[in-house]
Each structure stands twice: as C-alpha cells, then as structure tokens.
Tab-separated table of C-alpha atoms in Angstrom:
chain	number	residue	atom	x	y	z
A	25	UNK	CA	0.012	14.491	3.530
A	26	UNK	CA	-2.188	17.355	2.732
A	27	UNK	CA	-1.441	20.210	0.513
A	28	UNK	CA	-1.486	22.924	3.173
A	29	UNK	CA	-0.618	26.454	2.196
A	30	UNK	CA	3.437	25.121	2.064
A	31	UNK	CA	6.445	25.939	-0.160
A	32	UNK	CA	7.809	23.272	-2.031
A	33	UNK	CA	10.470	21.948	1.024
A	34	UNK	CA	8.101	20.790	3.450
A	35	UNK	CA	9.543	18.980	6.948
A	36	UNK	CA	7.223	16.086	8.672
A	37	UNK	CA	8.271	16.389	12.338
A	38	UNK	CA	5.975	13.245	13.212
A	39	UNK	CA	3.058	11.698	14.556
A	40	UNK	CA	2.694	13.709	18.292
A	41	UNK	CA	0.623	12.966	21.110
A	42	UNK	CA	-2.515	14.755	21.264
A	43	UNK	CA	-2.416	16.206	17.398
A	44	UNK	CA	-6.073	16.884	16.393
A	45	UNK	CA	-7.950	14.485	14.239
A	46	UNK	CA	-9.544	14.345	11.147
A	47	UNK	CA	-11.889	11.879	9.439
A	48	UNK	CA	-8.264	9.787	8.547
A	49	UNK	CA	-7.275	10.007	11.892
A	50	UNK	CA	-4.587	11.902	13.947
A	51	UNK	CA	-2.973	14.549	11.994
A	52	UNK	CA	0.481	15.004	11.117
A	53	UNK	CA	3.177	17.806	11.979
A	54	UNK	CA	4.943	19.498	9.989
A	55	UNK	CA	7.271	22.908	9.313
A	56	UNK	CA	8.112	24.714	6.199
A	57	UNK	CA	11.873	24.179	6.129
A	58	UNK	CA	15.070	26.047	3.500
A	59	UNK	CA	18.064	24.053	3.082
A	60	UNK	CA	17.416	21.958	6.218
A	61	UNK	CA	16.554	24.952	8.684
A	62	UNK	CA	12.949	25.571	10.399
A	63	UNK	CA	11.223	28.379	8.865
A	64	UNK	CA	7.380	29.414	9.849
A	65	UNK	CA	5.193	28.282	12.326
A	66	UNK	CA	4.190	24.501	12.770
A	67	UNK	CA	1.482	22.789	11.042
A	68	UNK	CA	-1.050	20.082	11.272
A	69	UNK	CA	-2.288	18.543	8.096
A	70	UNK	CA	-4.303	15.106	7.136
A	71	UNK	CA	-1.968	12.578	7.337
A	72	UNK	CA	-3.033	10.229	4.326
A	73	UNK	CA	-4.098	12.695	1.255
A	74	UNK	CA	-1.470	15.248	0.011
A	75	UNK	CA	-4.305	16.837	-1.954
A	76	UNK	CA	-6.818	19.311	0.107
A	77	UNK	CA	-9.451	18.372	-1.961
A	78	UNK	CA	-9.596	15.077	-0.638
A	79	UNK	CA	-9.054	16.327	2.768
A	80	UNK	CA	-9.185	19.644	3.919
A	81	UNK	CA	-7.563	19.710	7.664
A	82	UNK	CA	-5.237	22.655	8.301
A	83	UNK	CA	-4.506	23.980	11.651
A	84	UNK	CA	-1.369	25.887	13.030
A	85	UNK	CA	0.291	24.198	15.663
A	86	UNK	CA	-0.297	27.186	18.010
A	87	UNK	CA	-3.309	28.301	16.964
A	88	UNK	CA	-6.304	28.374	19.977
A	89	UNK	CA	-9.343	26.548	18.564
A	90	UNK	CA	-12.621	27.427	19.721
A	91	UNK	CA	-15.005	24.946	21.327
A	92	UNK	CA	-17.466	25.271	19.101
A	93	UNK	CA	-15.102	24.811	16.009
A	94	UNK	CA	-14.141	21.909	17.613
A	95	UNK	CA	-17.427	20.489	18.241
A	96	UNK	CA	-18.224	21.327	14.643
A	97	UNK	CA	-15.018	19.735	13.792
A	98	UNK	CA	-16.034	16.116	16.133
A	99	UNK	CA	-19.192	16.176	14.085
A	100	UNK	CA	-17.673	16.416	10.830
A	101	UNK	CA	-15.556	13.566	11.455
A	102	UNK	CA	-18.173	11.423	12.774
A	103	UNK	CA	-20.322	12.241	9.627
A	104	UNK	CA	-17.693	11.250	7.272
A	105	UNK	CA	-17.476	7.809	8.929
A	106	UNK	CA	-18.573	4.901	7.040
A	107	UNK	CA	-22.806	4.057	7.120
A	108	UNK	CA	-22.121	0.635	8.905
A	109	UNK	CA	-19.896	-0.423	12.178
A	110	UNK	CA	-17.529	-3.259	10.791
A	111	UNK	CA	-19.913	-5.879	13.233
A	112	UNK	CA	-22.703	-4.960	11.386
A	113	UNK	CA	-20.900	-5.356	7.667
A	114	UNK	CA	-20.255	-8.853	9.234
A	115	UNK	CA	-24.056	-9.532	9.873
A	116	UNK	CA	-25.016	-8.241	6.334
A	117	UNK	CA	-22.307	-10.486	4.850
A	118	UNK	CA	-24.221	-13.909	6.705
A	119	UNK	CA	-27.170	-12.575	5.297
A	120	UNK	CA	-26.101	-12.076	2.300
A	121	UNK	CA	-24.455	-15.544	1.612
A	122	UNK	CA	-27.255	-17.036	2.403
A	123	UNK	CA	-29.170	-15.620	-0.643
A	124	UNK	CA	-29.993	-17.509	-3.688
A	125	UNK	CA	-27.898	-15.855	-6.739
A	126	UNK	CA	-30.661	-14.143	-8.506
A	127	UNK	CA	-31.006	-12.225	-5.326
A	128	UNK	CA	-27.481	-11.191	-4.566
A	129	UNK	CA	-26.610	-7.628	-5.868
A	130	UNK	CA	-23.581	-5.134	-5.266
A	131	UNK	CA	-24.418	-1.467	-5.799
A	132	UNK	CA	-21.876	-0.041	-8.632
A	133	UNK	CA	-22.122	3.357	-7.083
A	134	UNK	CA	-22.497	2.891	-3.371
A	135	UNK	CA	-19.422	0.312	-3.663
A	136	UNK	CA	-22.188	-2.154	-1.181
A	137	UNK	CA	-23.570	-5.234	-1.102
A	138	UNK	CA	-26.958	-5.063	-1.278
A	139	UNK	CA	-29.791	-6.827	1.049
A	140	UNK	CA	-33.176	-7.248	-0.754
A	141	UNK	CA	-34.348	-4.836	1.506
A	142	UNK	CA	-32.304	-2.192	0.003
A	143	UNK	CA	-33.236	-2.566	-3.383
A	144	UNK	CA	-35.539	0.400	-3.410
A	145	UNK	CA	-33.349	2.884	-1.853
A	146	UNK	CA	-30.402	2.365	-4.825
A	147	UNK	CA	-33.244	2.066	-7.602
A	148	UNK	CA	-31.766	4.685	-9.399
A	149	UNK	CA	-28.313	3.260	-9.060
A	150	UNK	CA	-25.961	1.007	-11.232
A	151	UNK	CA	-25.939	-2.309	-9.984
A	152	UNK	CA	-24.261	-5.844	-10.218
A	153	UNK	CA	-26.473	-8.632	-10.172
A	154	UNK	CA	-25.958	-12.511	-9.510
A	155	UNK	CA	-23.183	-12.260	-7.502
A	156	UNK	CA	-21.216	-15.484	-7.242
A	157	UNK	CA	-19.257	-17.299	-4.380
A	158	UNK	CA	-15.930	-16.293	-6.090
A	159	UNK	CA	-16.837	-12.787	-6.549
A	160	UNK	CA	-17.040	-12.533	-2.706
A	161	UNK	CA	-13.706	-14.290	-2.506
A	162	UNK	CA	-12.372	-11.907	-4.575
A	163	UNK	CA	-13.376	-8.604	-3.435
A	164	UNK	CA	-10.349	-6.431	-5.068
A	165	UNK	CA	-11.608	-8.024	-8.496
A	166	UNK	CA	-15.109	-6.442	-7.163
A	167	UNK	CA	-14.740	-3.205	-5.759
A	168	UNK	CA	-13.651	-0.080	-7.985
A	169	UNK	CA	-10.033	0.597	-7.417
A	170	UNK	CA	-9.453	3.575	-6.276
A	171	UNK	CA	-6.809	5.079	-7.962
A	172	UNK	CA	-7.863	8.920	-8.810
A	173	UNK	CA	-7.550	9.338	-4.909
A	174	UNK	CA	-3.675	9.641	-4.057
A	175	UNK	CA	-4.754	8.445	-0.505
A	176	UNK	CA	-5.713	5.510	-1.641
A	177	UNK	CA	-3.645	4.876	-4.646
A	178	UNK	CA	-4.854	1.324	-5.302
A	179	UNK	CA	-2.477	-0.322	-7.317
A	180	UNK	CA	-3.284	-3.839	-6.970
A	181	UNK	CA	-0.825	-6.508	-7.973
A	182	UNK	CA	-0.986	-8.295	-10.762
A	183	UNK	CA	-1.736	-12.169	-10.872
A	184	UNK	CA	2.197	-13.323	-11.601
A	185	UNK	CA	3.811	-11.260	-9.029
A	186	UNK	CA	0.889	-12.180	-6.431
A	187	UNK	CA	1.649	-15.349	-6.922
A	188	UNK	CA	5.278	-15.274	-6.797
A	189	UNK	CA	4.942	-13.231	-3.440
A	190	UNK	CA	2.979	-16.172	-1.706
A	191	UNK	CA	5.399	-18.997	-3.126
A	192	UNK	CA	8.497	-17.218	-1.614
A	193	UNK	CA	6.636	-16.844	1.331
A	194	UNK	CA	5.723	-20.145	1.913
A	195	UNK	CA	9.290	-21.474	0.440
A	196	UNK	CA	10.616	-19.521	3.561
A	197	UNK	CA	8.954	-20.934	6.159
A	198	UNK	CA	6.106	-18.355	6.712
A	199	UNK	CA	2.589	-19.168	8.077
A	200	UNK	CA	1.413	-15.684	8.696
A	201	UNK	CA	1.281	-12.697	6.929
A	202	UNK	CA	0.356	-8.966	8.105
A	203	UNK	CA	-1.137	-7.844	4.897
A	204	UNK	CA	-0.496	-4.273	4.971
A	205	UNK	CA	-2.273	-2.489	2.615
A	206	UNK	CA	-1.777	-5.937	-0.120
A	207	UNK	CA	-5.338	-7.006	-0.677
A	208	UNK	CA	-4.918	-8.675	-3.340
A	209	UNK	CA	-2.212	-10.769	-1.312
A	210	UNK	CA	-4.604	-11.368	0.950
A	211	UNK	CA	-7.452	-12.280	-0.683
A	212	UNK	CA	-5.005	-15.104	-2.958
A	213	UNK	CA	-4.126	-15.936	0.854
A	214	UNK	CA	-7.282	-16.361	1.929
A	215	UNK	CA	-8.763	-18.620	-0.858
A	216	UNK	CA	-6.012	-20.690	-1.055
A	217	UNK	CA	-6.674	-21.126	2.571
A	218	UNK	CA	-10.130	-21.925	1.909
A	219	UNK	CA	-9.964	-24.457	-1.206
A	220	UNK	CA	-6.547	-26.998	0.289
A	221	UNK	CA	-6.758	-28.239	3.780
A	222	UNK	CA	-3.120	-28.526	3.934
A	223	UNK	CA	-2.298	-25.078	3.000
A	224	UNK	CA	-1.437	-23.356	6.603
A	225	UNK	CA	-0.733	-19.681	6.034
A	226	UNK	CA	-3.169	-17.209	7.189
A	227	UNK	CA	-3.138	-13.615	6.714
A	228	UNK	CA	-4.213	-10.129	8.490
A	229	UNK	CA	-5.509	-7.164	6.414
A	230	UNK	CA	-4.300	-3.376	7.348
A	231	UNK	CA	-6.022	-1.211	4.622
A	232	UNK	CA	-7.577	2.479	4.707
A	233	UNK	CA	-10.305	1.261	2.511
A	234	UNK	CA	-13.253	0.268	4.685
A	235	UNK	CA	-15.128	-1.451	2.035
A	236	UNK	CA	-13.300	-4.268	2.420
A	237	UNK	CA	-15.181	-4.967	6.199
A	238	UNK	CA	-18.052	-6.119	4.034
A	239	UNK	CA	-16.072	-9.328	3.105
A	240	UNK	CA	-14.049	-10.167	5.905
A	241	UNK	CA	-13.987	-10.572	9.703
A	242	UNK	CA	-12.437	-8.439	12.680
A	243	UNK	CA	-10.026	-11.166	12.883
A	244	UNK	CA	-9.225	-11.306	9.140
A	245	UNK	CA	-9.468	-7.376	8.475
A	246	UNK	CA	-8.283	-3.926	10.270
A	247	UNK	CA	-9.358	-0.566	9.093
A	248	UNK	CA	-5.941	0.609	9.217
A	249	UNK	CA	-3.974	4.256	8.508
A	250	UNK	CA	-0.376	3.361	7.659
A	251	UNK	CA	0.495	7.243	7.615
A	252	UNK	CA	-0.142	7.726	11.395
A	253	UNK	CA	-0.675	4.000	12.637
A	254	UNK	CA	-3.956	4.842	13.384
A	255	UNK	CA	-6.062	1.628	14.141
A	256	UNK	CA	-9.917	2.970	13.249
A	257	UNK	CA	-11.289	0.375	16.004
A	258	UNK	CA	-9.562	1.349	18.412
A	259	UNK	CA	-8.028	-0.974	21.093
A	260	UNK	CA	-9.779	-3.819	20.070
A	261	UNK	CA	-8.433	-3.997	16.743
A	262	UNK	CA	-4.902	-2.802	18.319
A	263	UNK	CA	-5.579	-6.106	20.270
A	264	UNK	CA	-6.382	-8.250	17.066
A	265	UNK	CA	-3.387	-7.136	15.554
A	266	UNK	CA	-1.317	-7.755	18.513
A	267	UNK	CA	-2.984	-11.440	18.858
A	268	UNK	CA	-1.795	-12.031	15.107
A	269	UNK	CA	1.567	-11.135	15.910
A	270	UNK	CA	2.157	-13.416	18.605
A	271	UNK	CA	4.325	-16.628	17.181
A	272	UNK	CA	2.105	-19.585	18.897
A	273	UNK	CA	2.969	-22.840	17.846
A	274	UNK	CA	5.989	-21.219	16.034
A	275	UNK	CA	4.127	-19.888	13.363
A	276	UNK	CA	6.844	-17.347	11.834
A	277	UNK	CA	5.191	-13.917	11.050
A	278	UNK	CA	6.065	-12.206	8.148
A	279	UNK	CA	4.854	-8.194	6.918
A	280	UNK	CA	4.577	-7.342	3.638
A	281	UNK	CA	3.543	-3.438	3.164
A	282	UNK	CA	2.581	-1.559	-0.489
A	283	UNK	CA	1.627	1.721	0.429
A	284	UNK	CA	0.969	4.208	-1.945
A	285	UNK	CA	4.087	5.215	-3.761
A	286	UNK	CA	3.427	9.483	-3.094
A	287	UNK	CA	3.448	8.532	0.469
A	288	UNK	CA	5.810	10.424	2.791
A	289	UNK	CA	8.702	7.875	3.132
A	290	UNK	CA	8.942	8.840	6.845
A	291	UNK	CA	5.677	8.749	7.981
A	292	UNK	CA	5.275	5.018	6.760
A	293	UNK	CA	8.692	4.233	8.318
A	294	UNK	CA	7.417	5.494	11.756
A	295	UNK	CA	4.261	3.171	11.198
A	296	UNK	CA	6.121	0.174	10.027
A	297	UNK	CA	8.681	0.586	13.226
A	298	UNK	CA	5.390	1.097	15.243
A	299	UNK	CA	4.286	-2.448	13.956
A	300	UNK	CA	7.609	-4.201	14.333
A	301	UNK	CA	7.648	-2.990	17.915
A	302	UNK	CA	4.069	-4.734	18.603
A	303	UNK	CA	5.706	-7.713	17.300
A	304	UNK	CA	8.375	-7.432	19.794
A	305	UNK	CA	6.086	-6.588	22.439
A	306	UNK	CA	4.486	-10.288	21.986
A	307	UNK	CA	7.432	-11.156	24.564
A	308	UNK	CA	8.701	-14.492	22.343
A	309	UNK	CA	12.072	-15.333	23.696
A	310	UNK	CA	14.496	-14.921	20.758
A	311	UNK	CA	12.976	-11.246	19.514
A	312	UNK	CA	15.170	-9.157	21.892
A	313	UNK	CA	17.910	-8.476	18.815
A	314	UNK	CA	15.653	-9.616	16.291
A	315	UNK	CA	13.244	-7.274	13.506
A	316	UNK	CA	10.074	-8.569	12.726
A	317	UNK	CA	10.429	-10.001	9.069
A	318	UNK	CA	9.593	-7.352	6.597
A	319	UNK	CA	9.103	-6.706	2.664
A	320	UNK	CA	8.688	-3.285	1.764
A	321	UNK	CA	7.531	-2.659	-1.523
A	322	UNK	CA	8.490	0.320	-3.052
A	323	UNK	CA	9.920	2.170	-6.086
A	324	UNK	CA	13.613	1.183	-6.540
A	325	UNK	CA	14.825	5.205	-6.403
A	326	UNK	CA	13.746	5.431	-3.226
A	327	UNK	CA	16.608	2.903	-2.212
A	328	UNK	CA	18.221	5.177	-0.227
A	329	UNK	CA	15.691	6.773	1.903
A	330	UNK	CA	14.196	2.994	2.865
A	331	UNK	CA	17.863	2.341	3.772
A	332	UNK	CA	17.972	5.672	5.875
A	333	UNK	CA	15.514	4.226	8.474
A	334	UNK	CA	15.846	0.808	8.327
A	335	UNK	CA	19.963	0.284	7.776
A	336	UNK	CA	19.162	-3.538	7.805
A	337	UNK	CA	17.183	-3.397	4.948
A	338	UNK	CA	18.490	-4.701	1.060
A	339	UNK	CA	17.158	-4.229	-2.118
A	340	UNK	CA	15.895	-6.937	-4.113
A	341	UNK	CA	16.008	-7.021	-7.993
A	342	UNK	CA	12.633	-8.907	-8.533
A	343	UNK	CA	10.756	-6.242	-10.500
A	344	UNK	CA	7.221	-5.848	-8.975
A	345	UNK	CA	3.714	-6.008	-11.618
A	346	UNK	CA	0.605	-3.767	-11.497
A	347	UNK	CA	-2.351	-4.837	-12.794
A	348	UNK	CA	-4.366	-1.568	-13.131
A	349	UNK	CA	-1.035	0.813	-13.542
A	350	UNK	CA	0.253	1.474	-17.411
A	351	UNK	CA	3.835	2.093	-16.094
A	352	UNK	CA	4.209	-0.154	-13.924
A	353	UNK	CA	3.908	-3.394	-15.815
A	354	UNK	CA	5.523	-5.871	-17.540
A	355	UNK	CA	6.285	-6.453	-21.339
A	356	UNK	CA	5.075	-5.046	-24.342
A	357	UNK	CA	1.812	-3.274	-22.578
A	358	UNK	CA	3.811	-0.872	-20.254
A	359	UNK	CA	5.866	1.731	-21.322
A	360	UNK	CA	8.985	0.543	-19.577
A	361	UNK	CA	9.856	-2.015	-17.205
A	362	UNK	CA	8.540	-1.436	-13.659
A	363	UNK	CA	10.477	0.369	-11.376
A	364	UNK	CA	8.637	-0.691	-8.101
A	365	UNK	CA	11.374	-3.404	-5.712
A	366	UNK	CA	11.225	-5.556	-2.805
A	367	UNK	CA	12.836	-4.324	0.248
A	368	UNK	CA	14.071	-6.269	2.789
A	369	UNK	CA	15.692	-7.399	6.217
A	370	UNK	CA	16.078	-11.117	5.015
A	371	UNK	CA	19.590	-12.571	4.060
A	372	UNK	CA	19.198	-11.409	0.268
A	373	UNK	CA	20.394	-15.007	-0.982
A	374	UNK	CA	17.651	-16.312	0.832
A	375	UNK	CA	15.354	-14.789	-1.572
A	376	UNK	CA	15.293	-17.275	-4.957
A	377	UNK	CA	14.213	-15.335	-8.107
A	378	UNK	CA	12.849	-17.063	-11.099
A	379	UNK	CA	15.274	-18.306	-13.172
A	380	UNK	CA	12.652	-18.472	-15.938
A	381	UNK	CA	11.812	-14.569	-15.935
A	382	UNK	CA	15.531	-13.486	-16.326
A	383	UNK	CA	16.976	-13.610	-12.955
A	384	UNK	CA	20.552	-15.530	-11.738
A	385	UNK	CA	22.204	-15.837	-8.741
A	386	UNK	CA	25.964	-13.899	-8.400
A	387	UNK	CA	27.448	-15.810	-6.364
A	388	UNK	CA	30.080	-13.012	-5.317
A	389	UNK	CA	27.102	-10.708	-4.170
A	390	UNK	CA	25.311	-13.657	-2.338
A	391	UNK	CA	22.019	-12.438	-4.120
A	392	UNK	CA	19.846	-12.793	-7.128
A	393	UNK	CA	19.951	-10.303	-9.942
A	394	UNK	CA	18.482	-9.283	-13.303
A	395	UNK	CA	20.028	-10.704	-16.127
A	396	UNK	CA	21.025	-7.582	-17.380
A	397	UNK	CA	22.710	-6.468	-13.453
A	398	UNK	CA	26.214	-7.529	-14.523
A	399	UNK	CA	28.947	-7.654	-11.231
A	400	UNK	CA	31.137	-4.867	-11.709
A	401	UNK	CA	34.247	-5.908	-10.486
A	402	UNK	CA	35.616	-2.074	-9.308
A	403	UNK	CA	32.401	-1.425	-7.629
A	404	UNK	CA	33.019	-5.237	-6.321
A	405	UNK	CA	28.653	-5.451	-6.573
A	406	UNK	CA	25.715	-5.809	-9.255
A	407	UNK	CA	25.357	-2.598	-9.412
A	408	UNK	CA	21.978	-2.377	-12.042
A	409	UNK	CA	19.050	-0.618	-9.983
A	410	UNK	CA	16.618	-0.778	-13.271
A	411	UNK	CA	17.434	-3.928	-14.797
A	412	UNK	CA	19.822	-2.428	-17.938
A	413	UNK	CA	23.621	-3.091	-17.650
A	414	UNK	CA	25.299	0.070	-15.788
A	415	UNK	CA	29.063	1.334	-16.806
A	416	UNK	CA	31.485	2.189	-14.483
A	417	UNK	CA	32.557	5.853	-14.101
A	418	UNK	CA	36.124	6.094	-13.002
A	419	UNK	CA	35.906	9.845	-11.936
A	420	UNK	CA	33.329	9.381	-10.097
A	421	UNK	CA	34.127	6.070	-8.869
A	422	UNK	CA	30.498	4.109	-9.457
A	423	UNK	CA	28.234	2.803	-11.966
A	424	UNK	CA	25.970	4.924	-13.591
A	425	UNK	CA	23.073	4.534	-15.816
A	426	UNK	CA	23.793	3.602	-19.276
A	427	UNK	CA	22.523	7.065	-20.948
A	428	UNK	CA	24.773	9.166	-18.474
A	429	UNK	CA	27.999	10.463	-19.602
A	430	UNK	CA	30.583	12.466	-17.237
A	431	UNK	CA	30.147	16.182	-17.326
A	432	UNK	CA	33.792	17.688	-16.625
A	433	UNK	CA	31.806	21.343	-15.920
A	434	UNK	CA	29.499	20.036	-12.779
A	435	UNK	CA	32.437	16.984	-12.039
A	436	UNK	CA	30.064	14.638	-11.818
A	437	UNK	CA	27.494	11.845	-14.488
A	438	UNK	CA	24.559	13.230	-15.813
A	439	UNK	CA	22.148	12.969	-19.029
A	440	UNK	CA	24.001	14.430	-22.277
A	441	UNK	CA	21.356	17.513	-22.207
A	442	UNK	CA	21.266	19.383	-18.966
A	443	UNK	CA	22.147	22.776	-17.715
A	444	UNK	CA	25.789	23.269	-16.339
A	445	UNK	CA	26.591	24.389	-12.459
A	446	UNK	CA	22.760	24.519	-12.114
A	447	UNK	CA	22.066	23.270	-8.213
A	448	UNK	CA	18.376	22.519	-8.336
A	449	UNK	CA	16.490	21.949	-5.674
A	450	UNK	CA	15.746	17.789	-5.450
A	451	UNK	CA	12.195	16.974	-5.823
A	452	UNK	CA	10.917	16.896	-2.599
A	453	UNK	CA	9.119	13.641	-2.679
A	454	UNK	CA	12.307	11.239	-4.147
A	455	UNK	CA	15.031	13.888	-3.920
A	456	UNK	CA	16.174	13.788	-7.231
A	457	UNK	CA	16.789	16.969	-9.103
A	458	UNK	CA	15.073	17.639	-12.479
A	459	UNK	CA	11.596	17.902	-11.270
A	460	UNK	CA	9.111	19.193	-8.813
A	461	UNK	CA	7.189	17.652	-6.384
A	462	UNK	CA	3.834	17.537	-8.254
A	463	UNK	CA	5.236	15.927	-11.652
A	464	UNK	CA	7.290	13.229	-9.528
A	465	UNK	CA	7.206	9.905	-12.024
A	466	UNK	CA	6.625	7.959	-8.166
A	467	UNK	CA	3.900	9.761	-7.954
C-alpha cells in the first residue's frame, strides 16, 4: 500500500465500507502503530502501490473533504481509466484477427494492438509488425512486463514450473481454475484448451493489468484488485466470477493466486477469504465445512503469516521458477535457489513432486520434500524450508539453518556475526530482524 507520510510500523486495519477511491479502487485503512499499540490518527492510502509515486492517495480518516476536491478527485480517477471499455477491446480484437499479417501491428509504447486506422496517430511510435496467431495466444510473451512498478510486480512463471502447475492440476481432478493474477497459467490454459479437444480445463483471469482485455473475453478475463477485492466492472464481472465458481456438472474449482511478493500479507488474505466465500455462496451441497481449493504462491519466509490466516494451509517444498526475475530462478543463472513455495489447503501427500528434479516422498511426514529436507527425528518433521539440510539445535529445541550457530549471550541461533542483546525491530514487511522495510530481499 502506499507510502503515506508513516513510520516504519505501519497497521492495515482493512478494507471498510465507504473508504474513498482512487484510480486502483477503494482505499485501504491504516494506523501508525509502536509495539502493537495505536498511535496517530487513521489513514487512507492506495491499496495496490506502496510507492506514492505510482499512486499518490492520502487522506486522514477524519479529515472533511470538500466537494469540489472531491469532484476534482472523481475526475481524476475517471481520467486515469484505461482509453477503451473491455467490450470495446473485444470488438477491436475481431477486427483485428481478421487482418492479413502484414497488417497486424502492436504499438511497443502504447502496449495496443493496433487497427489500420490507427497507424497515423502512433507514427512516431515503436511498433511490432506481423503479428502472428500465437503471439495473440500468448499475450504475457507480448506485452512488456511490468516489473519497475511494485503494483504490478510481474513476475511471470517460467515455462517448467507453468507446466508442472497445470499437470498437478489436472492429475488432481481439476477442470477449472481462477487464475488470480497467473497469466501465464492462464494463457498455457487457454491454448491447450484451444489446440486438444479432449483437454477440459478452463480457466478465469483476475489481474490488475488491463491490457490483457485486448486478448480475452469478459468471460475469460476480470480486471481485478487483489489488495481490496475490487472487481473494476462492477457487478457484472462480480457475476462472471461468481458463474465460474459454481461446480456444474461437477467440475471441481481450483484458485491459484501469485500476487506480488511486497504485497501486504493481510490485505491479500482478506481478498482471497472474500473469493473463497463467493465460492461458498454458489450454494453446492457439500461446501458448508469445506474451503474452496487454494494454492498460494508465495515466498517460503512468509510461512508463518500465510499460516496465521489460513490455519489449514501447508507448505509445499516444490521450489517455484521466474522467468524474468534473476533471484528467483533455477540453476546456474540465479544467484541462489528460489525461495518462492506453494501454499496449500490440500492433503500435502496429495501433491506428487518430481522425482526427476530432486524431490521424494517421507513417508513419516505424509508429504514430498527436497532431497536435501532430511526428517529430523527430534523435531519428528522435514524440517528444510530452503532446500539445504537443517541441524537440530538442542537448546533451542528446532532445526535451524545450516550457517546458524547458538549464541549463549541472546539464548537463542543466529548467524556467527551479529550484535549481542540487540532487539531490532523485525522488518515490517516479513518480520524478520536484520533489515528494514525498503531493503526486504521479498521485496
């Protein structure tokens, strides 16, 4: 959320009713807070960029706003609304399709397909030309990620552990997929779809990035806020959504989210319960003590705060690849191995891990593990979060990382160099000491 004038300990007190809006939608709440008491008055700040450069909204909870600042403020917001309705990116794309190839162009700066008609109003811009049939079907491939913009932090996963996702989907029984913020997933979905006639999963796209209504339907795509649940189109796509949701013919639903890793961990749980809810809603008999099936995906030292809100939830040991992201890769190209995890409300042995990319099945844990995640027999669990063999502490009776030793001064594990008796602060985006919130590695 928005950098507001705040202290490092900020409190989110939630999505309210009636918080103003900006152009992300409604705005979140929050307080400046020291060592878990209220301090300050009440804020409300953009709920989906942290930095106010992206977005600028700032207004005290208390604070009387004139109507004309709010009239200025409804025009602002409708200004920074994207050029074309959703319907009409629809229309363009029939148009467009129907274009011989020489014709067919996608404006480099605009981030647009292009009409013929167009051409002279982007002369002066870069511009892709001869765009093919599987450029269209592979619109994350086409569009710039956006990854300078925290807000956005477009990450997109890479080919192996795409494909992995959508196997151990369909291994499980799955047939439809809420796509939340995964277009990548969705667009491997969606082709698939396309190319075998007896492939039967189909998939629903939630993403803040708009441009993706120039490839895909209402009933394939939602312009979609996971900080504040904020469906752009209103009812109807509330209603689209819902639709999706409902199991006919049995078709199990499955949601797999990947929001941006800076993201406040409670304002995406409140969304994702928000979601699980509407799939409760859809009044199938056998939901009443059921969750809608989820995968979070998410750094693993965040473990505990997923677990926090969602006690069901288990952490899987399947190490998640980035395409576009230097640290969080695979192999000799990344700096390390990737730290990002699948979370979960499945029965963890019902999630197989590839045998072939280091992973076994403990059968006293009932799970798959790395390799190097060896059962620790005091802890009675695997107790590896980062795929290197942990060693058991017996003063502080758990597994610790490898390069930790026991410090008899602060009584606890820690790194070899680190200053004694010194409480700092945790970072206040993963809560781990050592840093501040702006040079957080989940960041």
């Amino acid at each position: 959320a928005a950098e507001g004038p705040r202290p490092a300990a900020l409190t989110l007190l939630g999505p309210v009713p009636g918080a103003p809006s900006c152009p992300h939608g409604p705005a979140l709440l929050f307080v400046k807070s020291s060592q878990g008491k209220e301090e300050g008055r009440r804020f409300y700040a953009c709920s989906a960029c942290r930095d106010r450069k992206d977005c600028n909204f700032f207004q005290w909870e208390d604070e009387k706003v004139s109507e004309s600042r709010l009239a200025a403020r409804e025009e602002y917001n409708r200004h920074h609304q994207p050029s074309f309705t959703h319907r009409q990116n629809v229309d363009r794309y029939k148009n467009f399709v129907l274009l011989p190839s020489s014709k067919r162009r996608f404006c480099q700066e605009c981030q647009q397909l292009l009409l013929p008609a167009e051409w002279e109003k982007h002369s002066d811009h870069q511009f892709l030309c001869g765009i093919t049939n599987a450029q269209l079907k592979s619109p994350s491939q086409l569009l710039y990620p956006l990854e300078n913009k925290k807000t956005n932090a477009q990450y997109l996963f890479a080919d192996r552990s795409c494909q992995f996702l959508l196997n151990l989907l369909t291994d499980l029984g799955f047939r439809r997929v809420l796509s939340v913020g995964t277009p990548r997933l969705h667009e491997m979905i969606q082709s698939k779809a396309s190319q075998e006639e007896e492939f039967r999963v189909r998939s629903l796209l939630l993403d803040i990035d708009f441009r993706y209504s120039q490839f895909y339907t209402e009933d394939e795509f939602c312009h979609y806020n996971m900080f504040n649940h904020h469906f752009f189109g209103g009812e109807v796509a509330r209603e689209t959504c819902r639709k999706f949701l409902y199991e006919e013919n049995d078709e199990r639903v499955i949601m797999v989210a990947d929001p941006p890793f800076g993201g406040l961990v409670e304002a995406l749980a409140s969304s994702f319960k928000k979601l699980m809810a509407m799939w409760k809603e859809t009044e199938k008999e056998g939901h009443d003590n059921k969750e809608m099936p989820m995968f979070w995906i998410f750094p693993y030292f965040f473990e505990s705060r997923i677990l926090g809100f969602f006690p069901s939830f288990s952490m899987m040991d399947y190490q998640v690849d980035y395409d576009n992201h230097a640290l969080y890769k695979h192999g000799k190209t990344g700096r390390r191995q990737s730290p990002v995890r699948i979370f979960t409300n499945l029965t963890p042995s019902m999630i197989v891990l590839p045998e072939e990319e280091g992973y076994r099945f403990c059968a006293v844990c009932q799970r798959y593990v790395s390799s190097g995640n060896h059962h620790c027999d005091l802890c009675n669990s695997c107790t590896s979060k980062d795929g290197r063999r942990w060693k058991h502490c017996v003063l502080c009776k758990k597994c610790v990382k490898p390069s930790w030793f026991h410090c008899n001064i602060c009584n606890c594990c820690t790194l070899q160099k680190h200053s004694c008796g010194k409480t700092d602060v945790g970072c206040f985006v993963c809560g781990k000491a050592g840093h501040k919130r702006s040079a957080c590695p989940s960041l």
